[in-house]
Short mmCIF file of C-alpha atoms in Angstrom, two decimals:
data_model
loop_
_atom_site.label_atom_id
_atom_site.label_comp_id
_atom_site.label_asym_id
_atom_site.label_seq_id
_atom_site.Cartn_x
_atom_site.Cartn_y
_atom_site.Cartn_z
CA MET Q 1 -129.09 -7.42 -4.29
CA LYS Q 2 -130.20 -8.53 -7.73
CA ILE Q 3 -127.09 -9.22 -9.80
CA VAL Q 4 -126.31 -10.02 -13.42
CA LEU Q 5 -122.95 -11.68 -14.05
CA ILE Q 6 -121.31 -10.87 -17.37
CA GLY Q 7 -118.81 -13.69 -17.84
CA ALA Q 8 -118.60 -17.28 -16.65
CA GLY Q 9 -114.86 -17.86 -16.31
CA ASN Q 10 -112.67 -18.65 -13.32
CA LEU Q 11 -113.22 -15.43 -11.39
CA ALA Q 12 -116.92 -15.10 -12.28
CA THR Q 13 -117.54 -18.69 -11.18
CA ASN Q 14 -115.91 -18.24 -7.78
CA MET Q 15 -117.37 -14.80 -7.13
CA GLY Q 16 -120.79 -15.94 -8.30
CA LYS Q 17 -120.75 -18.84 -5.83
CA ALA Q 18 -119.70 -16.50 -3.01
CA LEU Q 19 -122.42 -13.97 -3.83
CA TYR Q 20 -125.05 -16.69 -4.08
CA ALA Q 21 -123.97 -18.18 -0.74
CA ALA Q 22 -124.21 -14.69 0.80
CA GLY Q 23 -127.89 -14.54 -0.16
CA HIS Q 24 -127.77 -12.35 -3.24
CA ASP Q 25 -130.11 -12.98 -6.15
CA ILE Q 26 -128.01 -13.94 -9.17
CA ALA Q 27 -130.70 -13.26 -11.74
CA GLN Q 28 -128.75 -14.01 -14.91
CA VAL Q 29 -125.42 -15.19 -16.26
CA TYR Q 30 -124.18 -14.07 -19.66
CA SER Q 31 -121.38 -15.79 -21.56
CA ARG Q 32 -120.33 -15.98 -25.21
CA THR Q 33 -121.42 -19.61 -25.28
CA MET Q 34 -124.65 -21.01 -23.88
CA GLU Q 35 -122.74 -23.99 -22.54
CA SER Q 36 -120.58 -21.83 -20.28
CA ALA Q 37 -123.49 -19.60 -19.25
CA SER Q 38 -125.67 -22.61 -18.38
CA LEU Q 39 -122.92 -24.39 -16.45
CA LEU Q 40 -122.55 -21.47 -14.04
CA ALA Q 41 -126.19 -20.37 -14.05
CA ASN Q 42 -127.32 -23.82 -12.96
CA LYS Q 43 -125.12 -23.56 -9.87
CA LEU Q 44 -126.53 -20.16 -8.95
CA GLY Q 45 -130.23 -20.57 -9.66
CA ALA Q 46 -129.88 -18.06 -12.48
CA ALA Q 47 -131.06 -17.81 -16.07
CA PRO Q 48 -128.36 -18.29 -18.71
CA THR Q 49 -127.97 -16.35 -21.95
CA ASN Q 50 -125.42 -15.92 -24.70
CA GLU Q 51 -127.22 -12.98 -26.30
CA ILE Q 52 -126.30 -9.43 -25.33
CA THR Q 53 -129.78 -8.26 -26.31
CA GLU Q 54 -131.34 -10.67 -23.82
CA ILE Q 55 -129.49 -9.31 -20.78
CA ARG Q 56 -132.19 -8.12 -18.39
CA THR Q 57 -132.48 -4.44 -17.49
CA ASP Q 58 -133.76 -4.61 -13.90
CA ALA Q 59 -130.69 -5.74 -11.94
CA ASP Q 60 -129.18 -3.64 -9.16
CA ILE Q 61 -125.61 -4.45 -10.17
CA TYR Q 62 -124.00 -5.69 -13.38
CA ILE Q 63 -120.63 -7.35 -12.73
CA LEU Q 64 -118.40 -7.65 -15.79
CA SER Q 65 -115.82 -10.36 -15.27
CA VAL Q 66 -114.24 -11.03 -18.65
CA LYS Q 67 -110.79 -10.85 -20.21
CA ASP Q 68 -109.37 -7.34 -20.49
CA SER Q 69 -109.47 -7.25 -24.30
CA ALA Q 70 -113.22 -7.96 -24.33
CA LEU Q 71 -114.12 -5.41 -21.66
CA PRO Q 72 -114.36 -2.16 -23.69
CA GLU Q 73 -116.80 -3.57 -26.22
CA LEU Q 74 -118.93 -5.28 -23.58
CA VAL Q 75 -119.07 -2.16 -21.40
CA ALA Q 76 -120.51 -0.16 -24.28
CA GLN Q 77 -123.08 -2.86 -25.07
CA VAL Q 78 -124.16 -3.67 -21.52
CA CYS Q 79 -124.41 -0.10 -20.23
CA SER Q 80 -126.70 0.91 -23.08
CA GLU Q 81 -130.31 1.38 -21.92
CA ARG Q 82 -129.28 0.79 -18.30
CA LYS Q 83 -127.48 4.01 -17.40
CA ASP Q 84 -129.11 4.37 -13.97
CA ARG Q 85 -127.84 0.98 -12.76
CA LEU Q 86 -124.50 0.16 -11.10
CA PHE Q 87 -121.78 -1.36 -13.29
CA VAL Q 88 -118.52 -2.80 -12.03
CA HIS Q 89 -115.64 -4.73 -13.52
CA THR Q 90 -113.29 -7.11 -11.71
CA ALA Q 91 -110.03 -6.57 -13.62
CA GLY Q 92 -106.80 -5.76 -11.83
CA SER Q 93 -105.20 -3.87 -14.70
CA MET Q 94 -108.13 -1.99 -16.25
CA PRO Q 95 -109.02 1.54 -15.10
CA MET Q 96 -112.38 2.51 -13.67
CA ASN Q 97 -112.82 5.25 -16.28
CA ILE Q 98 -113.60 2.65 -18.93
CA PHE Q 99 -117.21 3.38 -17.88
CA ASP Q 100 -116.91 7.17 -18.36
CA GLY Q 101 -119.76 8.57 -20.44
CA LEU Q 102 -121.49 5.18 -20.59
CA ALA Q 103 -122.92 4.85 -17.08
CA LEU Q 104 -123.93 7.11 -14.20
CA HIS Q 105 -122.84 4.75 -11.42
CA TYR Q 106 -119.81 2.53 -11.75
CA GLY Q 107 -116.76 1.12 -10.08
CA VAL Q 108 -114.33 -1.75 -9.62
CA LEU Q 109 -114.42 -4.82 -7.39
CA TYR Q 110 -111.06 -6.57 -7.69
CA PRO Q 111 -110.58 -9.73 -5.61
CA MET Q 112 -106.83 -10.37 -5.50
CA GLN Q 113 -106.53 -14.12 -5.78
CA THR Q 114 -105.79 -16.78 -8.37
CA PHE Q 115 -108.96 -18.61 -9.35
CA SER Q 116 -109.74 -21.91 -11.03
CA LYS Q 117 -113.22 -23.26 -11.65
CA GLU Q 118 -112.22 -26.63 -10.23
CA ARG Q 119 -111.01 -25.31 -6.85
CA GLU Q 120 -113.16 -23.98 -4.04
CA VAL Q 121 -111.80 -20.93 -2.21
CA ASN Q 122 -112.73 -19.24 1.04
CA PHE Q 123 -113.78 -15.87 -0.30
CA ARG Q 124 -113.94 -14.36 3.17
CA GLU Q 125 -110.11 -14.48 3.31
CA ILE Q 126 -109.57 -12.84 -0.07
CA PRO Q 127 -108.55 -9.16 -0.10
CA CYS Q 128 -111.05 -7.22 -2.23
CA PHE Q 129 -110.14 -3.80 -3.62
CA VAL Q 130 -112.94 -1.34 -4.31
CA GLU Q 131 -113.14 1.87 -6.31
CA ALA Q 132 -116.26 3.89 -7.14
CA ASN Q 133 -117.17 7.07 -9.01
CA ASP Q 134 -119.72 8.42 -6.49
CA LYS Q 135 -121.08 7.88 -2.98
CA TYR Q 136 -124.00 5.74 -4.15
CA SER Q 137 -121.68 3.39 -6.02
CA LYS Q 138 -119.19 3.32 -3.15
CA ASP Q 139 -121.82 2.44 -0.56
CA MET Q 140 -123.27 -0.28 -2.78
CA LEU Q 141 -119.86 -1.76 -3.57
CA LEU Q 142 -118.66 -1.72 0.04
CA SER Q 143 -121.85 -3.47 1.08
CA LEU Q 144 -121.54 -6.04 -1.71
CA ALA Q 145 -117.85 -6.70 -1.06
CA GLY Q 146 -118.42 -6.88 2.69
CA SER Q 147 -121.01 -9.60 2.21
CA ILE Q 148 -118.41 -11.98 0.76
CA SER Q 149 -115.05 -10.85 2.19
CA ASP Q 150 -113.64 -9.71 5.53
CA ARG Q 151 -110.77 -7.82 3.89
CA ILE Q 152 -112.01 -4.76 2.00
CA TYR Q 153 -109.74 -1.93 0.82
CA GLU Q 154 -110.38 1.21 -1.21
CA LEU Q 155 -107.81 1.64 -3.98
CA SER Q 156 -107.50 3.93 -7.00
CA SER Q 157 -107.04 2.67 -10.55
CA ASP Q 158 -103.47 3.98 -10.62
CA ASP Q 159 -102.48 2.19 -7.42
CA ARG Q 160 -104.31 -0.97 -8.49
CA LYS Q 161 -101.99 -1.24 -11.51
CA TYR Q 162 -99.06 -1.65 -9.13
CA LEU Q 163 -100.99 -4.09 -6.95
CA HIS Q 164 -101.69 -6.20 -10.04
CA LEU Q 165 -98.02 -6.05 -11.06
CA ALA Q 166 -97.01 -7.24 -7.58
CA ALA Q 167 -99.52 -10.09 -7.89
CA VAL Q 168 -98.01 -11.16 -11.22
CA PHE Q 169 -94.61 -11.54 -9.56
CA ALA Q 170 -95.97 -13.29 -6.46
CA CYS Q 171 -98.34 -15.64 -8.26
CA ASN Q 172 -97.95 -15.98 -12.04
CA PHE Q 173 -94.16 -15.81 -12.15
CA ALA Q 174 -93.79 -18.03 -9.08
CA ASN Q 175 -96.11 -20.60 -10.64
CA HIS Q 176 -94.11 -20.47 -13.88
CA CYS Q 177 -91.02 -21.31 -11.84
CA TYR Q 178 -92.91 -24.36 -10.55
CA ALA Q 179 -93.56 -25.35 -14.18
CA LEU Q 180 -89.86 -24.96 -15.04
CA SER Q 181 -88.96 -27.03 -11.98
CA ALA Q 182 -91.39 -29.72 -13.13
CA ASP Q 183 -89.71 -29.77 -16.57
CA VAL Q 184 -86.27 -30.32 -15.01
CA LEU Q 185 -87.59 -33.13 -12.81
CA GLN Q 186 -89.48 -34.80 -15.64
CA LYS Q 187 -86.29 -35.19 -17.66
CA LYS Q 188 -84.92 -37.37 -14.88
CA GLY Q 189 -88.16 -39.24 -14.22
CA LEU Q 190 -88.82 -37.53 -10.90
CA PRO Q 191 -92.34 -36.49 -9.81
CA PHE Q 192 -93.08 -32.85 -9.09
CA ASP Q 193 -94.59 -33.69 -5.71
CA VAL Q 194 -91.08 -34.10 -4.25
CA MET Q 195 -91.01 -30.27 -4.36
CA LEU Q 196 -94.23 -29.76 -2.41
CA PRO Q 197 -92.72 -29.79 1.13
CA LEU Q 198 -90.14 -27.23 -0.04
CA ILE Q 199 -92.79 -25.06 -1.69
CA ASP Q 200 -95.07 -25.27 1.33
CA GLU Q 201 -92.31 -24.32 3.78
CA THR Q 202 -91.24 -21.40 1.60
CA ALA Q 203 -94.83 -20.12 1.58
CA ARG Q 204 -95.18 -20.60 5.34
CA LYS Q 205 -91.96 -18.70 6.05
CA VAL Q 206 -93.17 -15.48 4.45
CA HIS Q 207 -96.09 -15.40 6.91
CA GLU Q 208 -93.47 -14.73 9.59
CA LEU Q 209 -90.42 -13.34 7.75
CA SER Q 210 -90.05 -10.77 5.01
CA PRO Q 211 -89.44 -12.35 1.58
CA GLN Q 212 -85.94 -10.91 1.55
CA THR Q 213 -85.10 -12.40 4.96
CA ALA Q 214 -86.56 -15.77 3.94
CA GLN Q 215 -84.44 -15.99 0.77
CA THR Q 216 -81.84 -18.79 0.73
CA GLY Q 217 -79.77 -20.59 -1.90
CA PRO Q 218 -76.55 -20.07 -3.87
CA ALA Q 219 -77.65 -16.80 -5.48
CA VAL Q 220 -77.85 -14.96 -2.14
CA ARG Q 221 -74.09 -15.24 -1.66
CA TYR Q 222 -73.57 -15.49 -5.43
CA ASP Q 223 -71.74 -18.82 -5.36
CA GLU Q 224 -70.35 -18.62 -8.88
CA ASN Q 225 -69.24 -22.26 -9.06
CA VAL Q 226 -72.77 -23.54 -8.33
CA ILE Q 227 -74.45 -20.92 -10.51
CA ARG Q 228 -72.15 -21.60 -13.45
CA ALA Q 229 -72.64 -25.37 -13.18
CA GLN Q 230 -76.42 -25.13 -12.93
CA SER Q 231 -76.56 -22.64 -15.78
CA GLN Q 232 -74.72 -25.12 -18.01
CA LEU Q 233 -77.36 -27.76 -17.28
CA LEU Q 234 -79.78 -25.42 -19.08
CA LYS Q 235 -77.62 -24.81 -22.17
CA ASP Q 236 -80.16 -26.52 -24.44
CA ASN Q 237 -82.86 -24.06 -23.41
CA PRO Q 238 -81.45 -20.53 -23.84
CA ILE Q 239 -84.57 -18.73 -22.58
CA VAL Q 240 -84.71 -20.70 -19.33
CA LYS Q 241 -80.91 -20.41 -18.98
CA ASP Q 242 -81.26 -16.64 -19.28
CA ILE Q 243 -84.06 -16.62 -16.69
CA TYR Q 244 -81.90 -18.62 -14.29
CA GLU Q 245 -78.90 -16.29 -14.68
CA ARG Q 246 -80.92 -13.07 -14.46
CA MET Q 247 -82.91 -14.34 -11.51
CA SER Q 248 -79.73 -15.34 -9.69
CA LEU Q 249 -78.26 -11.89 -10.27
CA SER Q 250 -81.45 -10.19 -9.13
CA ILE Q 251 -81.55 -12.28 -5.94
CA HIS Q 252 -77.92 -11.40 -5.16
CA ARG Q 253 -78.42 -7.68 -5.78
CA LYS Q 254 -81.53 -7.72 -3.59
CA ALA Q 255 -79.53 -9.45 -0.84
CA LEU Q 256 -76.95 -6.66 -0.90
CA ILE Q 257 -79.63 -4.10 0.04
CA LYS Q 258 -79.67 -3.79 3.81
#
């Protein structure tokens, strides 16, 4: 398929590489800056541009992979003069109907993973969630998604909102806890990598046990002496202290549910 990528960020970079490796023709990469567009385009054998008016009109699929706040304006600009083409966005929290009235064929291709430009990922293992407005779009999207991933699911915009929320807890919030852990360690001159065996084992456990079954620590039994003492260590940072106390309470209440 001939594809135009709108965006050159973390997700666009990783998806673009996967599509290119799968044999698709990445014809063009658009980004707000020519530097970003060129950096990705050079890896994909594509032409870069930072001008909306220069986006070509003959692609089979236009994939918009940009921050949510920029999506509405870009959808209106990109769909203009190309209404018979297929347009998709890759956002977890944006509805498919953002294309309503602007395109004939449209949908969503949401790969649920955390992406960084600097890290290679195996796209075939990434769950990809697809939604389309008609049979043509659905068939095209399922074919496109199937060329880069072995885990394809159809999911509505409403259900995808909850999937994205779950991902925020499992990824973004968990990673923030790593950052808070690193802050505590840094104050005592300890490197964060002492936590890596613990982090890795915790992640491995939930491949075999439910998260609730895998939960350990003082909050499960609500050991007030330990919780109170650790909370006091955070007295100079009220927000983090509050997070610790609320998280401990949440863990305990979850443990009481049988």
